[in-house]
Amino acid sequence: MTETAANVPVAGVAMTAIGVAVIRARESRREDRLYDDPFAKNFVEAARAGFDAERWARLETLADQFYEGRTLGVRLVDDRFREAIDHGCRQIVLLGAGLDTRAFRMDLPRDIRIFEIDLPELFAFKEPVLARAGADPTCHRRVIAQDLREDWGKTLVNNGFRPDQPTCWVDEGSLGYLPLEENRRVVLTLTELSAPGSRFGVGRFAVDTTSGPYPELRRLVSGDAEPPRPAGGLGDDVAEWLEAIGWNTEFHSWNDMVAPLGRPTAPLDPGTGNIAAVRR
Ligand SMILES: C[S@@+](CC[C@H](N)C(=O)[O-])C[C@H]1O[C@@H](n2cnc3c(N)ncnc32)[C@H](O)[C@@H]1O
């Protein structure tokens, strides 16, 4: 069926989710794919119909520039999901879920409960595309259409989230868009909602976000209306901070994590990687 251009987020942070869907669609077409996301192409087709040609070309250029690292990152989070489930997490919360389809594509058991948090405008686009594709989650899935700057913790609990059960929290690119204090508030909220054994992964990027593709990404997100704003994050002392608020942490370098995936890739600064945190 040809997709229609309803509610496409053509600017604003929700638009960045389309770029990641472009990357997942491209990966899924490869014979040597690291994962298969059968719905990514539906999102891409629906989104393209809402963009003008010039902005779509810019989005595709950015997706090309981010492809190599981002697609490896998707696979690493898939692996982290399974590991968390193996360690007893039956609840998963995606912060800034975007056009993620793990509830549909990973064959997760019925008793796994996935909560997807993102902005209302993102779900206004996402849900109709999934419905038209006849997508059916294999596990329990609940959509929380709310800004992470609001009281999303309360909404989560009101929607069946159980703070007494271990949870796997996933941030795959959303905390880069908020200022540090707001990001830390998000993490303080999820910390309060985390039973012992809960897991959280924080990316540490030793990259200069004032150069390379980053300024163009910010220009595109702002609809070329605002001057580029530096990305947020959780601060350089994030591991120490997490330890202080109740998490045990372990750093895994990007180079070590991607080596077993066998995809030729340029090594990154050894300070880039993931801080794996487990709630005490
Ligand atoms: C780069 S995309 C990544 C999406 C998804 N995690 C993935 O990997 O495909 C960032 C996502 O964060 C969401 N986001 C950014 N700021 C947000 C906020 N304040 N509240 C909720 N979601 C937000 C955007 O709408 C977008 O879907």
mmCIF file of C-alpha atoms and ligand atoms in Angstrom:
data_model
loop_
_atom_site.group_PDB
_atom_site.id
_atom_site.type_symbol
_atom_site.label_atom_id
_atom_site.label_comp_id
_atom_site.label_asym_id
_atom_site.label_seq_id
_atom_site.Cartn_x
_atom_site.Cartn_y
_atom_site.Cartn_z
ATOM 1 C CA MET A 1 0.000 0.000 0.000
ATOM 2 C CA THR A 2 1.302 3.503 -0.755
ATOM 3 C CA GLU A 3 1.882 5.481 2.419
ATOM 4 C CA THR A 4 0.232 8.866 2.858
ATOM 5 C CA ALA A 5 1.857 11.937 4.355
ATOM 6 C CA ALA A 6 -0.208 12.313 7.539
ATOM 7 C CA ASN A 7 1.299 14.132 10.535
ATOM 8 C CA VAL A 8 4.898 13.862 9.339
ATOM 9 C CA PRO A 9 7.233 15.680 11.773
ATOM 10 C CA VAL A 10 9.224 17.624 9.162
ATOM 11 C CA ALA A 11 11.047 19.742 11.787
ATOM 12 C CA GLY A 12 11.627 19.668 15.535
ATOM 13 C CA VAL A 13 13.299 16.912 17.534
ATOM 14 C CA ALA A 14 10.682 14.331 16.540
ATOM 15 C CA MET A 15 12.077 14.615 13.005
ATOM 16 C CA THR A 16 15.371 13.085 14.136
ATOM 17 C CA ALA A 17 13.546 9.771 14.606
ATOM 18 C CA ILE A 18 12.933 9.670 10.853
ATOM 19 C CA GLY A 19 16.667 9.882 10.210
ATOM 20 C CA VAL A 20 17.213 6.818 12.409
ATOM 21 C CA ALA A 21 14.411 4.977 10.563
ATOM 22 C CA VAL A 22 16.222 5.746 7.286
ATOM 23 C CA ILE A 23 19.317 4.102 8.784
ATOM 24 C CA ARG A 24 17.392 1.031 10.014
ATOM 25 C CA ALA A 25 15.648 0.644 6.641
ATOM 26 C CA ARG A 26 19.018 0.729 4.890
ATOM 27 C CA GLU A 27 20.519 -1.828 7.284
ATOM 28 C CA SER A 28 17.505 -4.121 6.899
ATOM 29 C CA ARG A 29 18.024 -4.274 3.115
ATOM 30 C CA ARG A 30 21.559 -5.665 3.503
ATOM 31 C CA GLU A 31 22.270 -9.343 3.177
ATOM 32 C CA ASP A 32 24.755 -9.121 6.044
ATOM 33 C CA ARG A 33 22.337 -7.095 8.188
ATOM 34 C CA LEU A 34 22.925 -6.747 11.903
ATOM 35 C CA TYR A 35 19.145 -6.734 12.573
ATOM 36 C CA ASP A 36 15.943 -6.676 10.592
ATOM 37 C CA ASP A 37 13.413 -3.895 11.100
ATOM 38 C CA PRO A 38 10.598 -4.644 8.646
ATOM 39 C CA PHE A 39 8.649 -1.481 9.536
ATOM 40 C CA ALA A 40 11.465 1.022 9.015
ATOM 41 C CA LYS A 41 10.688 1.205 5.302
ATOM 42 C CA ASN A 42 7.019 1.996 6.054
ATOM 43 C CA PHE A 43 8.071 4.958 8.197
ATOM 44 C CA VAL A 44 10.523 6.146 5.559
ATOM 45 C CA GLU A 45 7.988 5.942 2.751
ATOM 46 C CA ALA A 46 5.335 7.747 4.810
ATOM 47 C CA ALA A 47 7.776 10.435 5.943
ATOM 48 C CA ARG A 48 9.232 11.103 2.521
ATOM 49 C CA ALA A 49 5.765 11.963 1.223
ATOM 50 C CA GLY A 50 5.569 14.827 3.751
ATOM 51 C CA PHE A 51 8.983 16.413 3.103
ATOM 52 C CA ASP A 52 9.965 18.804 0.349
ATOM 53 C CA ALA A 53 12.729 17.420 -1.872
ATOM 54 C CA GLU A 54 15.462 19.731 -0.567
ATOM 55 C CA ARG A 55 14.933 18.912 3.124
ATOM 56 C CA TRP A 56 14.561 15.194 2.367
ATOM 57 C CA ALA A 57 17.896 15.227 0.521
ATOM 58 C CA ARG A 58 19.534 16.902 3.522
ATOM 59 C CA LEU A 59 18.034 14.326 5.884
ATOM 60 C CA GLU A 60 19.320 11.481 3.711
ATOM 61 C CA THR A 61 22.793 13.019 3.586
ATOM 62 C CA LEU A 62 22.848 13.173 7.377
ATOM 63 C CA ALA A 63 21.592 9.590 7.624
ATOM 64 C CA ASP A 64 24.508 8.559 5.370
ATOM 65 C CA GLN A 65 26.975 10.402 7.589
ATOM 66 C CA PHE A 66 25.647 8.834 10.792
ATOM 67 C CA TYR A 67 24.928 5.399 9.276
ATOM 68 C CA GLU A 68 27.976 3.398 10.263
ATOM 69 C CA GLY A 69 27.976 4.279 13.946
ATOM 70 C CA ARG A 70 24.262 4.460 14.431
ATOM 71 C CA THR A 71 23.454 1.107 12.876
ATOM 72 C CA LEU A 72 26.045 -0.625 15.060
ATOM 73 C CA GLY A 73 24.484 1.192 18.009
ATOM 74 C CA VAL A 74 21.021 -0.211 17.195
ATOM 75 C CA ARG A 75 22.409 -3.730 17.234
ATOM 76 C CA LEU A 76 24.235 -3.129 20.522
ATOM 77 C CA VAL A 77 20.971 -1.990 22.122
ATOM 78 C CA ASP A 78 19.195 -5.081 20.738
ATOM 79 C CA ASP A 79 21.849 -7.187 22.481
ATOM 80 C CA ARG A 80 21.522 -5.146 25.679
ATOM 81 C CA PHE A 81 17.755 -5.706 25.623
ATOM 82 C CA ARG A 82 18.172 -9.462 25.515
ATOM 83 C CA GLU A 83 20.842 -9.399 28.191
ATOM 84 C CA ALA A 84 18.597 -7.336 30.502
ATOM 85 C CA ILE A 85 15.731 -9.766 29.950
ATOM 86 C CA ASP A 86 18.057 -12.689 30.707
ATOM 87 C CA HIS A 87 18.968 -10.909 33.947
ATOM 88 C CA GLY A 88 15.344 -10.660 35.035
ATOM 89 C CA CYS A 89 14.133 -7.297 33.677
ATOM 90 C CA ARG A 90 10.586 -7.847 32.431
ATOM 91 C CA GLN A 91 9.900 -4.104 32.009
ATOM 92 C CA ILE A 92 11.599 -1.962 29.406
ATOM 93 C CA VAL A 93 11.203 1.796 29.091
ATOM 94 C CA LEU A 94 12.348 3.566 25.942
ATOM 95 C CA LEU A 95 13.095 7.242 26.612
ATOM 96 C CA GLY A 96 12.499 9.103 23.357
ATOM 97 C CA ALA A 97 11.418 5.875 21.638
ATOM 98 C CA GLY A 98 11.085 7.492 18.223
ATOM 99 C CA LEU A 99 10.197 5.010 15.488
ATOM 100 C CA ASP A 100 11.629 2.066 17.428
ATOM 101 C CA THR A 101 9.874 -1.240 16.686
ATOM 102 C CA ARG A 102 11.565 -3.637 19.111
ATOM 103 C CA ALA A 103 8.158 -4.492 20.598
ATOM 104 C CA PHE A 104 7.241 -5.855 17.154
ATOM 105 C CA ARG A 105 10.437 -7.139 15.604
ATOM 106 C CA MET A 106 12.399 -8.895 18.348
ATOM 107 C CA ASP A 107 9.973 -11.711 19.033
ATOM 108 C CA LEU A 108 9.902 -10.762 22.713
ATOM 109 C CA PRO A 109 7.767 -12.928 24.996
ATOM 110 C CA ARG A 110 4.236 -11.833 25.933
ATOM 111 C CA ASP A 111 5.099 -11.111 29.549
ATOM 112 C CA ILE A 112 7.651 -8.442 28.627
ATOM 113 C CA ARG A 113 6.204 -4.954 29.055
ATOM 114 C CA ILE A 114 7.592 -2.185 26.872
ATOM 115 C CA PHE A 115 6.745 1.449 27.564
ATOM 116 C CA GLU A 116 7.578 3.875 24.780
ATOM 117 C CA ILE A 117 7.892 7.527 25.812
ATOM 118 C CA ASP A 118 8.096 10.251 23.193
ATOM 119 C CA LEU A 119 6.432 13.498 22.156
ATOM 120 C CA PRO A 120 2.755 13.469 21.095
ATOM 121 C CA GLU A 121 3.669 14.631 17.563
ATOM 122 C CA LEU A 122 5.921 11.593 17.148
ATOM 123 C CA PHE A 123 3.166 9.115 17.996
ATOM 124 C CA ALA A 124 0.664 11.048 15.844
ATOM 125 C CA PHE A 125 2.848 9.967 12.931
ATOM 126 C CA LYS A 126 4.035 6.572 14.182
ATOM 127 C CA GLU A 127 0.834 4.879 15.301
ATOM 128 C CA PRO A 128 -1.133 5.270 12.037
ATOM 129 C CA VAL A 129 1.823 3.928 10.028
ATOM 130 C CA LEU A 130 2.035 0.853 12.280
ATOM 131 C CA ALA A 131 -1.737 0.382 12.066
ATOM 132 C CA ARG A 132 -1.695 0.565 8.254
ATOM 133 C CA ALA A 133 1.138 -1.993 8.205
ATOM 134 C CA GLY A 134 -0.951 -4.336 10.396
ATOM 135 C CA ALA A 135 1.865 -4.408 12.964
ATOM 136 C CA ASP A 136 1.146 -6.438 16.065
ATOM 137 C CA PRO A 137 3.498 -6.343 19.075
ATOM 138 C CA THR A 138 4.634 -9.740 20.350
ATOM 139 C CA CYS A 139 4.833 -8.372 23.903
ATOM 140 C CA HIS A 140 2.812 -5.908 25.947
ATOM 141 C CA ARG A 141 3.348 -2.374 24.562
ATOM 142 C CA ARG A 142 2.182 0.906 26.029
ATOM 143 C CA VAL A 143 2.650 4.319 24.416
ATOM 144 C CA ILE A 144 3.331 7.308 26.699
ATOM 145 C CA ALA A 145 2.899 10.419 24.569
ATOM 146 C CA GLN A 146 4.565 12.963 26.820
ATOM 147 C CA ASP A 147 7.443 15.395 26.928
ATOM 148 C CA LEU A 148 10.303 14.127 29.105
ATOM 149 C CA ARG A 149 10.397 17.613 30.676
ATOM 150 C CA GLU A 150 6.966 16.938 32.191
ATOM 151 C CA ASP A 151 5.910 14.559 34.981
ATOM 152 C CA TRP A 152 6.240 11.430 32.836
ATOM 153 C CA GLY A 153 7.055 9.233 35.852
ATOM 154 C CA LYS A 154 3.538 9.675 37.193
ATOM 155 C CA THR A 155 2.035 8.893 33.779
ATOM 156 C CA LEU A 156 4.187 5.788 33.542
ATOM 157 C CA VAL A 157 2.954 4.478 36.894
ATOM 158 C CA ASN A 158 -0.655 5.348 35.977
ATOM 159 C CA ASN A 159 -0.198 3.216 32.868
ATOM 160 C CA GLY A 160 0.800 0.049 34.669
ATOM 161 C CA PHE A 161 4.544 0.532 35.202
ATOM 162 C CA ARG A 162 5.690 -1.310 38.370
ATOM 163 C CA PRO A 163 8.485 0.518 40.286
ATOM 164 C CA ASP A 164 8.956 -2.584 42.457
ATOM 165 C CA GLN A 165 10.163 -4.639 39.478
ATOM 166 C CA PRO A 166 13.569 -4.374 37.777
ATOM 167 C CA THR A 167 13.486 -2.269 34.630
ATOM 168 C CA CYS A 168 15.725 -1.822 31.630
ATOM 169 C CA TRP A 169 15.856 1.887 30.712
ATOM 170 C CA VAL A 170 16.996 2.781 27.230
ATOM 171 C CA ASP A 171 18.177 6.171 26.049
ATOM 172 C CA GLU A 172 19.113 5.875 22.407
ATOM 173 C CA GLY A 173 19.646 9.476 21.433
ATOM 174 C CA SER A 174 16.937 11.468 23.205
ATOM 175 C CA LEU A 175 18.954 12.913 26.093
ATOM 176 C CA GLY A 176 21.234 14.624 23.588
ATOM 177 C CA TYR A 177 18.457 17.110 22.863
ATOM 178 C CA LEU A 178 17.805 18.433 26.362
ATOM 179 C CA PRO A 179 20.035 20.689 28.479
ATOM 180 C CA LEU A 180 22.095 18.996 31.199
ATOM 181 C CA GLU A 181 19.832 19.952 34.154
ATOM 182 C CA GLU A 182 16.780 18.543 32.382
ATOM 183 C CA ASN A 183 18.597 15.370 31.440
ATOM 184 C CA ARG A 184 19.668 14.910 35.031
ATOM 185 C CA ARG A 185 16.078 15.409 36.176
ATOM 186 C CA VAL A 186 15.014 12.623 33.783
ATOM 187 C CA VAL A 187 17.673 10.341 35.256
ATOM 188 C CA LEU A 188 16.714 11.239 38.837
ATOM 189 C CA THR A 189 13.104 10.308 38.022
ATOM 190 C CA LEU A 190 14.050 6.964 36.512
ATOM 191 C CA THR A 191 16.372 6.299 39.441
ATOM 192 C CA GLU A 192 13.464 6.756 41.867
ATOM 193 C CA LEU A 193 11.420 4.346 39.757
ATOM 194 C CA SER A 194 14.167 1.703 39.574
ATOM 195 C CA ALA A 195 14.027 -1.419 41.709
ATOM 196 C CA PRO A 196 17.410 -3.040 42.561
ATOM 197 C CA GLY A 197 18.796 -4.845 39.514
ATOM 198 C CA SER A 198 17.386 -2.267 37.073
ATOM 199 C CA ARG A 199 19.677 -1.381 34.179
ATOM 200 C CA PHE A 200 20.489 1.814 32.342
ATOM 201 C CA GLY A 201 23.034 2.561 29.644
ATOM 202 C CA VAL A 202 24.529 6.005 29.119
ATOM 203 C CA GLY A 203 26.491 6.802 25.993
ATOM 204 C CA ARG A 204 29.772 8.649 26.481
ATOM 205 C CA PHE A 205 30.867 10.468 23.353
ATOM 206 C CA ALA A 206 34.350 11.859 23.014
ATOM 207 C CA VAL A 207 33.288 13.738 19.870
ATOM 208 C CA ASP A 208 33.243 17.403 18.977
ATOM 209 C CA THR A 209 29.578 18.229 18.341
ATOM 210 C CA THR A 210 30.434 21.692 17.068
ATOM 211 C CA SER A 211 31.837 20.215 13.854
ATOM 212 C CA GLY A 212 31.235 17.379 11.365
ATOM 213 C CA PRO A 213 27.558 16.619 10.663
ATOM 214 C CA TYR A 214 26.289 17.934 14.025
ATOM 215 C CA PRO A 215 25.696 21.636 13.183
ATOM 216 C CA GLU A 216 23.749 20.641 10.030
ATOM 217 C CA LEU A 217 21.663 18.208 12.109
ATOM 218 C CA ARG A 218 20.760 21.026 14.489
ATOM 219 C CA ARG A 219 19.972 23.396 11.598
ATOM 220 C CA LEU A 220 17.649 20.832 10.016
ATOM 221 C CA VAL A 221 15.905 20.093 13.340
ATOM 222 C CA SER A 222 15.293 23.783 13.963
ATOM 223 C CA GLY A 223 13.806 24.273 10.493
ATOM 224 C CA ASP A 224 16.739 26.604 9.760
ATOM 225 C CA ALA A 225 15.053 29.048 12.121
ATOM 226 C CA GLU A 226 17.412 29.093 15.075
ATOM 227 C CA PRO A 227 21.183 29.285 15.382
ATOM 228 C CA PRO A 228 22.717 25.842 16.029
ATOM 229 C CA ARG A 229 22.601 24.957 19.728
ATOM 230 C CA PRO A 230 25.197 22.630 21.256
ATOM 231 C CA ALA A 231 23.857 19.237 22.318
ATOM 232 C CA GLY A 232 23.050 18.467 25.964
ATOM 233 C CA GLY A 233 24.162 15.253 27.635
ATOM 234 C CA LEU A 234 24.653 14.295 31.265
ATOM 235 C CA GLY A 235 28.023 15.913 31.918
ATOM 236 C CA ASP A 236 31.598 14.621 31.935
ATOM 237 C CA ASP A 237 31.268 13.300 35.498
ATOM 238 C CA VAL A 238 28.204 11.194 34.696
ATOM 239 C CA ALA A 239 29.697 7.895 35.945
ATOM 240 C CA GLU A 240 30.589 9.407 39.334
ATOM 241 C CA TRP A 241 27.187 11.076 39.518
ATOM 242 C CA LEU A 242 25.365 7.806 38.767
ATOM 243 C CA GLU A 243 27.417 6.038 41.448
ATOM 244 C CA ALA A 244 26.469 8.767 43.930
ATOM 245 C CA ILE A 245 22.729 8.433 43.255
ATOM 246 C CA GLY A 246 22.573 4.643 43.602
ATOM 247 C CA TRP A 247 23.984 2.886 40.542
ATOM 248 C CA ASN A 248 27.022 0.641 40.055
ATOM 249 C CA THR A 249 28.698 1.501 36.784
ATOM 250 C CA GLU A 250 31.083 -0.129 34.333
ATOM 251 C CA PHE A 251 32.509 1.505 31.218
ATOM 252 C CA HIS A 252 32.710 -0.429 27.933
ATOM 253 C CA SER A 253 34.590 1.209 25.092
ATOM 254 C CA TRP A 254 32.897 1.481 21.719
ATOM 255 C CA ASN A 255 35.834 -0.191 19.988
ATOM 256 C CA ASP A 256 35.571 -3.264 22.255
ATOM 257 C CA MET A 257 31.783 -3.461 21.932
ATOM 258 C CA VAL A 258 31.661 -3.383 18.137
ATOM 259 C CA ALA A 259 34.669 -5.659 17.492
ATOM 260 C CA PRO A 260 32.626 -8.928 17.717
ATOM 261 C CA LEU A 261 30.106 -7.605 15.169
ATOM 262 C CA GLY A 262 32.730 -7.926 12.446
ATOM 263 C CA ARG A 263 31.831 -4.796 10.531
ATOM 264 C CA PRO A 264 34.798 -2.797 9.264
ATOM 265 C CA THR A 265 34.697 0.493 11.114
ATOM 266 C CA ALA A 266 37.122 3.268 11.975
ATOM 267 C CA PRO A 267 38.240 3.048 15.625
ATOM 268 C CA LEU A 268 36.969 5.852 17.842
ATOM 269 C CA ASP A 269 38.582 7.669 20.729
ATOM 270 C CA PRO A 270 38.874 5.065 23.536
ATOM 271 C CA GLY A 271 36.881 7.420 25.774
ATOM 272 C CA THR A 272 33.787 6.841 23.623
ATOM 273 C CA GLY A 273 31.546 4.024 24.766
ATOM 274 C CA ASN A 274 28.752 3.025 27.090
ATOM 275 C CA ILE A 275 28.431 3.357 30.836
ATOM 276 C CA ALA A 276 26.472 0.287 31.892
ATOM 277 C CA ALA A 277 24.675 1.046 35.146
ATOM 278 C CA VAL A 278 22.953 -1.431 37.482
ATOM 279 C CA ARG A 279 20.753 -0.139 40.308
ATOM 280 C CA ARG A 280 21.916 -1.068 43.804
HETATM 281 C C1 LIG B 1 17.450 10.696 17.504
HETATM 282 S S1 LIG B 1 15.788 10.249 17.864
HETATM 283 C C2 LIG B 1 16.025 8.610 18.427
HETATM 284 C C3 LIG B 1 14.756 7.812 18.450
HETATM 285 C C4 LIG B 1 14.911 6.344 18.882
HETATM 286 N N1 LIG B 1 15.450 6.229 20.219
HETATM 287 C C5 LIG B 1 15.755 5.591 17.890
HETATM 288 O O1 LIG B 1 16.901 5.254 18.227
HETATM 289 O O2 LIG B 1 15.290 5.364 16.790
HETATM 290 C C6 LIG B 1 15.473 11.173 19.362
HETATM 291 C C7 LIG B 1 14.057 10.997 19.883
HETATM 292 O O3 LIG B 1 13.950 11.670 21.146
HETATM 293 C C8 LIG B 1 12.685 12.276 21.203
HETATM 294 N N2 LIG B 1 12.734 13.394 22.143
HETATM 295 C C9 LIG B 1 13.589 14.443 22.122
HETATM 296 N N3 LIG B 1 13.302 15.306 23.114
HETATM 297 C C10 LIG B 1 12.242 14.771 23.790
HETATM 298 C C11 LIG B 1 11.483 15.180 24.906
HETATM 299 N N4 LIG B 1 11.736 16.335 25.526
HETATM 300 N N5 LIG B 1 10.474 14.395 25.337
HETATM 301 C C12 LIG B 1 10.204 13.222 24.705
HETATM 302 N N6 LIG B 1 10.886 12.775 23.629
HETATM 303 C C13 LIG B 1 11.892 13.545 23.168
HETATM 304 C C14 LIG B 1 12.420 12.746 19.781
HETATM 305 O O4 LIG B 1 11.048 13.012 19.548
HETATM 306 C C15 LIG B 1 12.968 11.581 18.978
HETATM 307 O O5 LIG B 1 11.998 10.614 18.704
#
